PDB file of C-alpha atoms in Angstrom:
ATOM      1  CA  MET A   6      59.175  11.351 -76.037  1.00 48.00           C
ATOM      2  CA  PRO A   7      59.662   7.821 -75.641  1.00 56.00           C
ATOM      3  CA  VAL A   8      56.881   5.923 -74.247  1.00 65.00           C
ATOM      4  CA  THR A   9      57.807   2.363 -72.107  1.00 74.00           C
ATOM      5  CA  VAL A  10      55.409   0.200 -70.546  1.00 85.00           C
ATOM      6  CA  ASP A  11      55.613  -2.023 -67.265  1.00 90.00           C
ATOM      7  CA  ASN A  12      53.032  -4.609 -67.193  1.00 94.00           C
ATOM      8  CA  SER A  13      51.810  -7.004 -64.315  1.00 93.00           C
ATOM      9  CA  GLY A  14      48.631  -9.129 -64.163  1.00 95.00           C
ATOM     10  CA  ASP A  15      46.931 -11.204 -66.614  1.00 96.00           C
ATOM     11  CA  ILE A  16      46.190  -8.606 -69.253  1.00 96.00           C
ATOM     12  CA  GLU A  17      49.178  -6.655 -70.485  1.00 95.00           C
ATOM     13  CA  ALA A  18      49.014  -3.179 -72.170  1.00 94.00           C
ATOM     14  CA  ILE A  19      51.080  -2.422 -75.633  1.00 92.00           C
ATOM     15  CA  CYS A  20      51.659   0.899 -76.776  1.00 90.00           C
ATOM     16  CA  GLN A  21      51.022   1.580 -80.593  1.00 87.00           C
ATOM     17  CA  ASN A  22      52.688   4.621 -81.109  1.00 81.00           C
ATOM     18  CA  SER A  23      56.150   4.765 -79.446  1.00 73.00           C
ATOM     19  CA  PRO A  24      57.485   7.511 -79.711  1.00 68.00           C
ATOM     20  CA  ALA A  25      54.970  10.074 -78.670  1.00 64.00           C
ATOM     21  CA  SER A  26      55.314  13.773 -77.803  1.00 65.00           C
ATOM     22  CA  VAL A  27      53.411  15.988 -75.225  1.00 74.00           C
ATOM     23  CA  GLY A  28      50.288  16.356 -76.528  1.00 79.00           C
ATOM     24  CA  ASP A  29      49.918  13.722 -78.844  1.00 78.00           C
ATOM     25  CA  PRO A  30      47.663  10.724 -78.743  1.00 86.00           C
ATOM     26  CA  VAL A  31      49.006   7.809 -77.120  1.00 90.00           C
ATOM     27  CA  ARG A  32      47.370   4.590 -78.359  1.00 93.00           C
ATOM     28  CA  LEU A  33      46.929   1.294 -76.049  1.00 94.00           C
ATOM     29  CA  VAL A  34      45.939  -2.130 -77.086  1.00 95.00           C
ATOM     30  CA  PHE A  35      45.752  -4.956 -74.715  1.00 96.00           C
ATOM     31  CA  ARG A  36      47.000  -8.894 -74.938  1.00 95.00           C
ATOM     32  CA  ALA A  37      45.271 -11.305 -72.021  1.00 93.00           C
ATOM     33  CA  HIS A  38      47.257 -14.439 -71.155  1.00 87.00           C
ATOM     34  CA  GLU A  39      44.051 -16.391 -71.246  1.00 89.00           C
ATOM     35  CA  GLU A  40      40.442 -16.109 -72.941  1.00 89.00           C
ATOM     36  CA  ALA A  41      39.084 -13.017 -71.259  1.00 87.00           C
ATOM     37  CA  THR A  42      35.535 -12.911 -71.171  1.00 92.00           C
ATOM     38  CA  PRO A  43      34.195  -8.837 -71.575  1.00 94.00           C
ATOM     39  CA  PRO A  44      33.198  -6.345 -70.308  1.00 97.00           C
ATOM     40  CA  PHE A  45      36.277  -4.438 -69.307  1.00 97.00           C
ATOM     41  CA  ASN A  46      37.014  -1.344 -66.912  1.00 98.00           C
ATOM     42  CA  VAL A  47      40.040   0.458 -67.898  1.00 98.00           C
ATOM     43  CA  LYS A  48      41.174   3.659 -65.720  1.00 98.00           C
ATOM     44  CA  ILE A  49      44.300   5.823 -66.383  1.00 97.00           C
ATOM     45  CA  ARG A  50      45.619   8.091 -63.919  1.00 97.00           C
ATOM     46  CA  SER A  51      47.878  11.118 -64.741  1.00 94.00           C
ATOM     47  CA  PRO A  52      51.395  11.547 -63.149  1.00 93.00           C
ATOM     48  CA  GLY A  53      49.455  13.680 -60.351  1.00 95.00           C
ATOM     49  CA  GLY A  54      47.162  10.974 -59.438  1.00 96.00           C
ATOM     50  CA  LYS A  55      43.896  12.550 -61.266  1.00 97.00           C
ATOM     51  CA  VAL A  56      42.038   9.799 -63.235  1.00 97.00           C
ATOM     52  CA  ILE A  57      42.156  11.339 -66.779  1.00 96.00           C
ATOM     53  CA  PHE A  58      40.684   8.395 -68.513  1.00 96.00           C
ATOM     54  CA  GLU A  59      37.756   5.729 -67.215  1.00 98.00           C
ATOM     55  CA  ARG A  60      35.565   3.676 -69.597  1.00 97.00           C
ATOM     56  CA  VAL A  61      33.902   0.203 -69.677  1.00 98.00           C
ATOM     57  CA  LEU A  62      34.937  -1.636 -72.751  1.00 97.00           C
ATOM     58  CA  ARG A  63      32.635  -4.266 -74.528  1.00 96.00           C
ATOM     59  CA  GLU A  64      35.657  -5.661 -76.086  1.00 95.00           C
ATOM     60  CA  LEU A  65      39.288  -5.788 -75.688  1.00 94.00           C
ATOM     61  CA  PRO A  66      41.268  -3.730 -78.307  1.00 96.00           C
ATOM     62  CA  THR A  67      44.001  -6.322 -79.411  1.00 94.00           C
ATOM     63  CA  GLY A  68      45.042  -4.199 -82.527  1.00 91.00           C
ATOM     64  CA  GLU A  69      44.276  -7.048 -84.976  1.00 92.00           C
ATOM     65  CA  PRO A  70      41.942  -6.519 -87.685  1.00 92.00           C
ATOM     66  CA  GLN A  71      38.131  -6.387 -86.777  1.00 93.00           C
ATOM     67  CA  SER A  72      39.094  -5.658 -83.178  1.00 93.00           C
ATOM     68  CA  ALA A  73      37.588  -2.819 -81.052  1.00 94.00           C
ATOM     69  CA  PRO A  74      39.692   0.430 -81.597  1.00 95.00           C
ATOM     70  CA  ALA A  75      42.644   1.295 -79.310  1.00 96.00           C
ATOM     71  CA  VAL A  76      42.246   3.235 -76.054  1.00 96.00           C
ATOM     72  CA  GLU A  77      43.482   6.530 -76.632  1.00 95.00           C
ATOM     73  CA  PHE A  78      44.604   9.658 -74.397  1.00 93.00           C
ATOM     74  CA  SER A  79      46.741  12.562 -74.444  1.00 90.00           C
ATOM     75  CA  ALA A  80      50.100  12.697 -72.461  1.00 88.00           C
ATOM     76  CA  SER A  81      49.849  16.041 -71.407  1.00 88.00           C
ATOM     77  CA  GLY A  82      53.495  15.662 -70.152  1.00 88.00           C
ATOM     78  CA  PRO A  83      56.446  13.621 -68.918  1.00 89.00           C
ATOM     79  CA  GLY A  84      55.635  11.271 -65.930  1.00 88.00           C
ATOM     80  CA  GLU A  85      54.407   7.969 -64.787  1.00 90.00           C
ATOM     81  CA  TYR A  86      50.878   7.033 -66.423  1.00 93.00           C
ATOM     82  CA  ARG A  87      49.337   4.315 -64.333  1.00 97.00           C
ATOM     83  CA  LEU A  88      46.847   2.085 -66.149  1.00 97.00           C
ATOM     84  CA  GLU A  89      44.557  -0.560 -64.492  1.00 98.00           C
ATOM     85  CA  ILE A  90      42.271  -2.699 -66.844  1.00 98.00           C
ATOM     86  CA  LYS A  91      40.107  -5.613 -65.253  1.00 97.00           C
ATOM     87  CA  GLN A  92      37.292  -7.913 -65.914  1.00 96.00           C
ATOM     88  CA  LEU A  93      33.802  -6.303 -64.580  1.00 96.00           C
ATOM     89  CA  TYR A  94      32.548 -10.194 -63.903  1.00 94.00           C
ATOM     90  CA  GLY A  95      35.828 -12.108 -63.784  1.00 92.00           C
ATOM     91  CA  LYS A  96      39.330 -12.258 -62.331  1.00 94.00           C
ATOM     92  CA  GLN A  97      41.284 -11.136 -64.827  1.00 96.00           C
ATOM     93  CA  ARG A  98      43.054  -7.600 -64.266  1.00 97.00           C
ATOM     94  CA  GLY A  99      46.215  -5.815 -65.372  1.00 97.00           C
ATOM     95  CA  ASP A 100      48.146  -2.865 -64.210  1.00 98.00           C
ATOM     96  CA  ALA A 101      50.834  -1.015 -66.378  1.00 96.00           C
ATOM     97  CA  VAL A 102      53.016   2.183 -65.662  1.00 94.00           C
ATOM     98  CA  LEU A 103      53.288   4.177 -68.821  1.00 90.00           C
ATOM     99  CA  HIS A 104      56.764   5.852 -68.559  1.00 85.00           C
ATOM    100  CA  VAL A 105      56.485   9.127 -70.680  1.00 84.00           C
ATOM    101  CA  LYS A 106      59.981  10.953 -70.976  1.00 78.00           C
ATOM    102  CA  LEU A 107      60.755  13.961 -72.874  1.00 73.00           C
ATOM    103  CA  ASP A 108      63.656  13.321 -75.472  1.00 62.00           C
TER     104      ASP A 108
END
């Protein structure tokens, strides 16, 4: 099941493990266009609109050495998973749509 990501905003989401299968973990890292000061709030909604992941991150996972671990969740089925990341005490934010499809 290939995973594609459509991004908008100041913080970009990147899927580390594409393609993934239903039930496999999806690992996400982030890239800020400007220096982003933590903490960050991350929220992921399933294709049905239910919040399946919500967490405050002390550090932005970038996928580089010494970075925080990637945000990981399980894609239980095909569809559009909506992701929102924003600074708790700043203006930077990012929105992404992960398109998960069956092969």
